[in-house]
Short mmCIF file of C-alpha atoms in Angstrom, two decimals:
data_model
loop_
_atom_site.label_atom_id
_atom_site.label_comp_id
_atom_site.label_asym_id
_atom_site.label_seq_id
_atom_site.Cartn_x
_atom_site.Cartn_y
_atom_site.Cartn_z
CA MET M 24 -29.86 -6.28 34.87
CA GLN M 25 -26.44 -8.02 36.29
CA ASP M 26 -25.12 -7.01 39.16
CA PRO M 27 -21.37 -4.73 38.26
CA ALA M 28 -19.50 -7.71 40.68
CA GLN M 29 -20.70 -10.65 38.63
CA LEU M 30 -18.68 -9.17 35.57
CA SER M 31 -15.47 -10.41 34.49
CA ALA M 32 -12.40 -8.67 34.87
CA ALA M 33 -11.54 -8.09 32.02
CA GLN M 34 -16.05 -6.73 31.59
CA ARG M 35 -14.77 -4.37 34.35
CA MET M 36 -11.32 -2.67 32.98
CA GLY M 37 -13.65 -1.78 29.12
CA LYS M 38 -10.77 -3.87 27.25
CA SER M 39 -9.81 -7.51 25.74
CA TYR M 40 -6.48 -8.35 24.65
CA VAL M 41 -6.31 -11.20 22.04
CA LEU M 42 -2.69 -12.50 20.78
CA ARG M 43 -2.90 -12.72 16.68
CA PHE M 44 -0.18 -14.26 14.67
CA ILE M 45 1.39 -12.87 12.37
CA SER M 46 4.51 -15.01 11.11
CA GLY M 47 4.49 -18.34 10.40
CA LYS M 48 2.94 -21.82 9.95
CA TYR M 49 0.05 -19.81 12.46
CA GLN M 50 -0.26 -16.87 10.69
CA GLY M 51 -3.82 -14.71 10.20
CA GLY M 52 -5.22 -17.11 13.44
CA GLU M 53 -6.30 -15.77 16.22
CA PHE M 54 -6.22 -16.56 20.07
CA PRO M 55 -8.19 -14.94 23.13
CA LEU M 56 -6.62 -13.12 26.29
CA VAL M 57 -9.24 -14.81 29.13
CA ALA M 58 -8.34 -12.26 32.56
CA GLU M 59 -7.93 -14.71 35.40
CA LYS M 60 -6.69 -17.82 32.71
CA GLN M 61 -2.99 -18.86 32.33
CA ILE M 62 -2.70 -20.41 28.56
CA ILE M 63 -0.12 -23.30 28.49
CA VAL M 64 2.23 -23.32 25.06
CA GLY M 65 3.27 -26.14 23.25
CA ARG M 66 3.76 -29.15 21.02
CA SER M 67 1.39 -31.50 24.10
CA SER M 68 -1.35 -32.14 22.75
CA ASP M 69 -3.60 -31.79 25.52
CA LEU M 70 -2.10 -28.10 26.48
CA ASP M 71 -4.72 -24.84 25.87
CA MET M 72 -1.87 -22.76 22.90
CA VAL M 73 -0.83 -25.85 20.13
CA LEU M 74 2.03 -25.68 18.38
CA VAL M 75 3.10 -28.49 15.91
CA GLU M 76 6.55 -27.72 15.33
CA ASP M 77 10.06 -28.86 15.88
CA MET M 78 11.45 -25.52 17.50
CA VAL M 79 8.73 -25.26 20.23
CA SER M 80 8.48 -27.64 22.98
CA ARG M 81 6.32 -29.77 24.82
CA LYS M 82 5.64 -27.25 27.72
CA HIS M 83 6.71 -24.13 26.24
CA ALA M 84 5.64 -21.05 27.66
CA ARG M 85 2.56 -19.54 29.60
CA ILE M 86 0.38 -16.80 29.46
CA ALA M 87 -1.72 -15.20 32.17
CA MET M 88 -3.98 -12.29 32.28
CA ALA M 89 -4.92 -10.93 35.46
CA GLU M 90 -5.76 -7.52 35.74
CA ASP M 91 -4.71 -5.34 33.98
CA GLN M 92 -1.36 -6.95 33.21
CA ILE M 93 -1.04 -9.86 30.65
CA TRP M 94 2.36 -11.95 32.45
CA ILE M 95 4.58 -14.26 29.63
CA GLU M 96 6.76 -17.16 30.87
CA ASP M 97 9.74 -19.71 29.81
CA LEU M 98 8.58 -22.54 31.71
CA GLY M 99 12.88 -23.94 30.12
CA SER M 100 11.92 -24.61 26.88
CA THR M 101 14.82 -25.39 24.45
CA ASN M 102 14.91 -23.06 22.16
CA GLY M 103 14.15 -19.67 23.67
CA THR M 104 10.59 -17.65 24.67
CA PHE M 105 11.46 -14.14 23.11
CA VAL M 106 9.85 -10.46 23.05
CA ASN M 107 11.04 -7.88 20.67
CA GLY M 108 13.47 -9.73 20.82
CA GLU M 109 14.56 -10.34 23.37
CA LYS M 110 15.22 -13.42 25.34
CA ILE M 111 13.11 -13.74 28.40
CA LYS M 112 12.56 -15.75 31.25
CA ARG M 113 9.52 -13.94 32.74
CA ALA M 114 7.83 -10.77 30.90
CA ARG M 115 5.40 -8.15 31.03
CA LEU M 116 3.00 -8.03 27.60
CA LYS M 117 2.26 -4.40 26.05
CA GLU M 118 -0.28 -4.20 23.93
CA GLY M 119 1.87 -3.74 20.20
CA ASP M 120 4.51 -6.36 21.58
CA ARG M 121 6.02 -9.42 19.04
CA VAL M 122 6.27 -12.79 20.81
CA LEU M 123 8.91 -15.20 18.93
CA ILE M 124 8.57 -18.76 20.05
CA GLY M 125 9.24 -21.33 17.32
CA THR M 126 8.91 -19.89 13.83
CA SER M 127 6.17 -17.39 14.82
CA ILE M 128 5.53 -13.85 15.54
CA LEU M 129 2.84 -12.92 17.21
CA LYS M 130 1.80 -9.77 18.35
CA VAL M 131 -0.05 -8.11 21.21
CA ILE M 132 -3.49 -6.35 19.56
CA ALA M 133 -6.31 -4.94 21.01
CA GLY M 134 -9.95 -7.57 21.22
CA ASP M 135 -12.76 -7.46 20.39
CA GLY M 136 -14.68 -8.21 24.47
CA VAL M 137 -14.46 -12.25 25.61
CA ARG M 138 -16.08 -13.02 27.80
CA GLU M 139 -14.81 -15.13 31.66
CA ASN M 140 -16.13 -18.04 30.36
CA ASP M 141 -15.49 -17.98 26.89
CA ALA M 142 -12.82 -20.96 25.51
CA PRO M 143 -9.65 -20.74 23.53
CA GLN M 144 -10.14 -22.77 19.96
CA PRO M 145 -6.46 -23.77 20.13
CA VAL M 146 -7.76 -26.45 17.03
CA ALA M 147 -8.35 -23.31 15.18
CA LEU M 148 -5.47 -22.66 14.96
CA GLU M 149 -4.87 -26.04 12.83
CA THR M 150 -7.41 -25.11 10.96
CA VAL M 151 -5.15 -22.61 10.51
CA ALA M 152 -2.33 -24.34 9.33
CA ALA M 153 -3.66 -26.69 6.63
CA ALA M 154 -4.74 -23.01 4.93
CA ARG M 155 -1.91 -21.89 3.99
CA ARG M 156 -0.40 -25.28 3.69
CA THR M 157 -2.54 -25.10 0.41
CA THR M 158 -1.76 -21.15 -0.80
CA GLN M 159 1.82 -20.29 0.89
CA GLY M 160 4.55 -23.56 1.11
CA LYS M 161 6.46 -21.20 2.98
CA THR M 162 6.30 -20.90 7.21
CA MET M 163 7.99 -18.35 8.53
CA SER M 164 6.48 -15.05 6.17
CA GLY M 165 4.21 -11.62 7.30
CA SER M 166 4.53 -7.27 6.17
CA ILE M 167 7.00 -5.32 7.43
CA GLU M 168 4.47 -3.34 8.02
CA GLU M 169 3.32 -5.59 10.94
CA VAL M 170 6.64 -6.42 11.81
CA PRO M 171 8.96 -4.00 11.18
CA LEU M 172 13.28 -4.58 9.01
CA PRO M 173 14.94 -3.44 12.37
CA ASP M 174 12.32 -5.68 14.61
CA LEU M 175 12.45 -8.90 12.56
CA LEU M 176 16.48 -8.50 12.23
CA GLN M 177 16.63 -8.67 15.97
CA LEU M 178 14.18 -11.59 16.12
CA PHE M 179 15.54 -14.44 14.12
CA SER M 180 19.08 -12.55 15.56
CA THR M 181 18.55 -13.77 18.87
CA SER M 182 16.98 -16.81 18.42
CA LYS M 183 19.97 -17.34 16.58
CA LYS M 184 18.94 -18.29 12.88
CA THR M 185 20.57 -19.12 9.75
CA GLY M 186 18.59 -18.64 6.18
CA VAL M 187 17.75 -16.51 3.48
CA LEU M 188 15.45 -13.46 4.40
CA VAL M 189 13.68 -12.02 1.87
CA VAL M 190 11.56 -8.71 1.74
CA GLN M 191 10.24 -8.26 -1.86
CA THR M 192 8.42 -4.40 -2.42
CA ASP M 193 6.44 -3.14 -5.72
CA ASP M 194 9.25 -3.07 -6.38
CA ASP M 195 12.14 -5.01 -4.98
CA VAL M 196 13.33 -8.01 -3.53
CA GLY M 197 15.78 -8.01 -1.19
CA ARG M 198 17.96 -11.18 0.01
CA ILE M 199 19.41 -10.79 3.27
CA PHE M 200 21.92 -13.72 4.71
CA MET M 201 21.90 -15.30 7.95
CA ARG M 202 24.01 -17.34 10.12
CA LYS M 203 22.65 -18.75 13.11
CA GLY M 204 21.97 -15.09 14.18
CA THR M 205 25.13 -13.34 12.61
CA LEU M 206 24.65 -10.84 8.73
CA TYR M 207 27.33 -11.90 6.04
CA TYR M 208 25.47 -11.23 2.57
CA ALA M 209 23.29 -8.92 1.62
CA LEU M 210 21.90 -8.70 -2.43
CA ILE M 211 18.67 -6.35 -3.95
CA ASN M 212 18.03 -6.99 -7.32
CA ASP M 213 21.12 -9.45 -7.28
CA LEU M 214 23.01 -6.55 -8.32
CA SER M 215 26.54 -8.06 -7.36
CA ASP M 216 28.18 -4.93 -7.87
CA VAL M 217 26.37 -2.91 -4.64
CA PRO M 218 28.34 -3.43 -1.80
CA PRO M 219 27.04 -5.59 0.87
CA MET M 220 26.30 -3.01 4.17
CA LYS M 221 24.90 -0.56 1.13
CA SER M 222 22.65 -3.40 0.74
CA ILE M 223 21.42 -3.75 4.25
CA PHE M 224 21.05 -0.04 4.92
CA ARG M 225 19.08 0.36 2.14
CA MET M 226 16.64 -2.47 2.92
CA LEU M 227 16.58 -0.27 6.50
CA THR M 228 14.52 2.58 4.58
CA TRP M 229 10.99 0.54 3.32
CA GLN M 230 8.04 0.71 5.03
CA LYS M 231 5.90 -2.06 3.02
CA GLY M 232 6.37 -5.67 1.62
CA SER M 233 6.19 -8.53 2.61
CA PHE M 234 9.36 -11.41 4.03
CA GLU M 235 9.85 -14.81 4.13
CA LEU M 236 12.75 -16.57 5.39
CA ASP M 237 14.09 -18.96 3.46
CA PRO M 238 16.36 -21.95 3.53
CA PRO M 239 19.84 -22.26 3.96
CA ASP M 240 22.42 -21.38 0.59
CA GLU M 241 24.90 -23.32 0.08
CA ARG M 242 26.70 -20.47 -2.03
CA THR M 243 30.07 -18.80 -0.77
CA PHE M 244 30.80 -14.90 -2.04
CA PRO M 245 33.25 -12.16 -2.01
CA ASN M 246 33.18 -10.06 0.23
CA GLU M 247 31.68 -11.88 3.29
CA MET M 248 30.18 -9.53 6.63
CA ASP M 249 31.25 -11.08 10.01
CA MET M 250 28.72 -8.31 12.08
CA SER M 251 26.16 -8.63 14.52
CA VAL M 252 22.36 -6.77 13.72
CA GLN M 253 22.71 -4.54 16.23
CA GLU M 254 25.85 -3.42 15.32
CA VAL M 255 24.53 -2.84 11.47
CA LEU M 256 21.81 -1.69 12.65
CA MET M 257 23.18 1.17 15.28
CA GLU M 258 25.03 1.87 11.62
CA GLY M 259 22.94 1.99 9.60
CA LEU M 260 19.77 3.34 11.55
CA ARG M 261 22.49 6.48 12.01
CA GLN M 262 23.61 6.51 8.95
CA ILE M 263 20.06 7.20 7.56
CA ASP M 264 18.74 9.37 9.42
CA GLU M 265 21.70 11.57 8.32
CA PHE M 266 21.54 10.48 4.39
CA ASN M 267 17.63 12.21 5.74
CA GLU M 268 18.70 15.30 5.94
CA LEU M 269 20.97 16.11 3.01
CA ARG M 270 17.63 14.79 0.94
CA GLU M 271 16.52 18.13 -0.75
CA GLN M 272 19.67 18.50 -1.04
CA LEU M 273 19.88 16.00 -3.30
CA PRO M 274 19.17 16.03 -7.01
CA ASP M 275 16.82 13.46 -8.34
CA LEU M 276 18.66 9.80 -8.66
CA HIS M 277 18.13 9.96 -12.48
CA THR M 278 20.04 12.96 -12.87
CA ARG M 279 23.34 13.84 -14.85
CA LEU M 280 26.10 14.29 -13.57
CA VAL M 281 29.03 15.62 -15.83
CA MET M 282 32.31 17.67 -15.02
CA PRO M 283 32.49 21.66 -17.03
CA VAL M 284 34.41 22.07 -19.77
CA PRO M 285 36.59 23.75 -18.72
CA LEU M 286 37.10 22.76 -15.49
CA THR M 287 38.22 25.93 -14.05
CA PRO M 288 38.47 24.45 -9.99
CA LYS M 289 42.41 22.46 -9.88
CA LEU M 290 41.28 18.57 -9.14
CA SER M 291 45.44 18.51 -6.97
CA GLU M 292 42.76 20.32 -5.04
CA LEU M 293 40.62 16.49 -3.83
CA LYS M 294 41.01 14.52 -2.16
CA PRO M 295 41.36 10.61 -3.53
CA THR M 296 38.42 10.16 -1.92
CA GLU M 297 36.96 13.44 -4.21
CA LEU M 298 38.93 11.64 -7.34
CA ASP M 299 37.29 8.26 -6.52
CA ALA M 300 33.53 10.28 -6.73
CA LEU M 301 33.90 12.26 -10.03
CA GLN M 302 35.67 9.44 -11.25
CA LEU M 303 32.16 7.49 -11.38
CA ILE M 304 30.75 10.15 -12.41
CA HIS M 305 32.86 10.42 -15.43
CA ASN M 306 32.24 6.92 -16.22
CA HIS M 307 28.79 6.42 -15.24
CA GLY M 308 27.57 9.73 -15.43
CA HIS M 309 23.85 9.11 -14.29
CA LEU M 310 23.75 10.03 -9.81
CA GLU M 311 21.86 6.18 -9.26
CA SER M 312 24.96 4.63 -10.97
CA VAL M 313 27.26 6.41 -8.74
CA LEU M 314 26.27 5.84 -5.68
CA ASN M 315 25.36 1.98 -7.13
CA LYS M 316 29.21 1.56 -7.90
CA SER M 317 30.38 3.50 -5.50
CA SER M 318 32.41 1.21 -2.85
CA ALA M 319 30.95 3.69 0.13
CA THR M 320 27.80 3.61 1.42
CA ASP M 321 25.17 6.34 0.30
CA LEU M 322 26.24 8.26 2.64
CA GLU M 323 29.44 8.92 2.56
CA THR M 324 29.20 8.98 -1.13
CA VAL M 325 26.50 11.59 -1.03
CA GLN M 326 27.94 13.77 1.53
CA VAL M 327 31.40 14.16 -1.47
CA VAL M 328 28.62 14.44 -4.77
CA LEU M 329 27.57 17.59 -3.00
CA ALA M 330 30.49 19.32 -1.74
CA LEU M 331 31.36 18.55 -5.72
CA ILE M 332 28.47 20.96 -7.28
CA LYS M 333 29.07 22.84 -4.22
CA ARG M 334 33.27 23.21 -6.01
CA LYS M 335 32.20 22.96 -9.30
CA TYR M 336 33.79 20.35 -10.16
CA ILE M 337 29.90 18.81 -11.51
CA ARG M 338 26.78 19.70 -12.08
CA PRO M 339 23.85 18.10 -12.54
CA GLU M 340 22.43 17.58 -16.18
#
């Protein structure tokens, strides 16, 4: 029987960890963390984890696992190292954390057990990259189940990315336009009559789908925004929570809304926002169309619609 004192630290703990590439050139690749051995990450070919791309410095970061702790340290890289959307100099990693280096997003996951003499295989990463080049042209892509959209936006914001974030579900395609980490426009299914802020808020509710970062779009848009990701997320997530509380009171999106004839309550008692909503209902009828055409957010619009239903200005049909 092997002497317990000779077991590696990872074996004594009964748990090991792996860095899984969930986006970027090496998506699908895995790199084991071995106890008491550090990993130097960078572009230089003589390092432990070699990431061959322009945004990665020659020596970019150091990752090490000692006993039950994993630490990552930026080595003065040009473009920085990010953990869960925050730029770091040195930070402790735990299972589920996401690290952004260059265009690669790595996730810390539990492994199947790694022996101390199991050397990581950096060559395998280039094999993964070569396979991806033959099947997919995009270098920064992944799943929003692995990297939820709020986390993804924070990563791109902190690293000041420029480009078009394309998010695709089974039913919809959304595009978020970014300039040095700032959001300036958004579209869902190229519906230009839906305000950009409303489009982003809707995308934040998506739970499944894929994403990719496309090159910058040279088009200009009317009503461009200039908002930080933090501002958008704080307001968007608040509105989503309040919208969900009202969801059960709402008719189906395809329900037609009509004004009773004759109309008993007085139009003079309505506020301007309520009159605007009533006009949209008269012109477009279905709740989904009213939400799309309204210049207000979905939350503000449904609050007005529910008030109009309650006061008998409209009824679902």
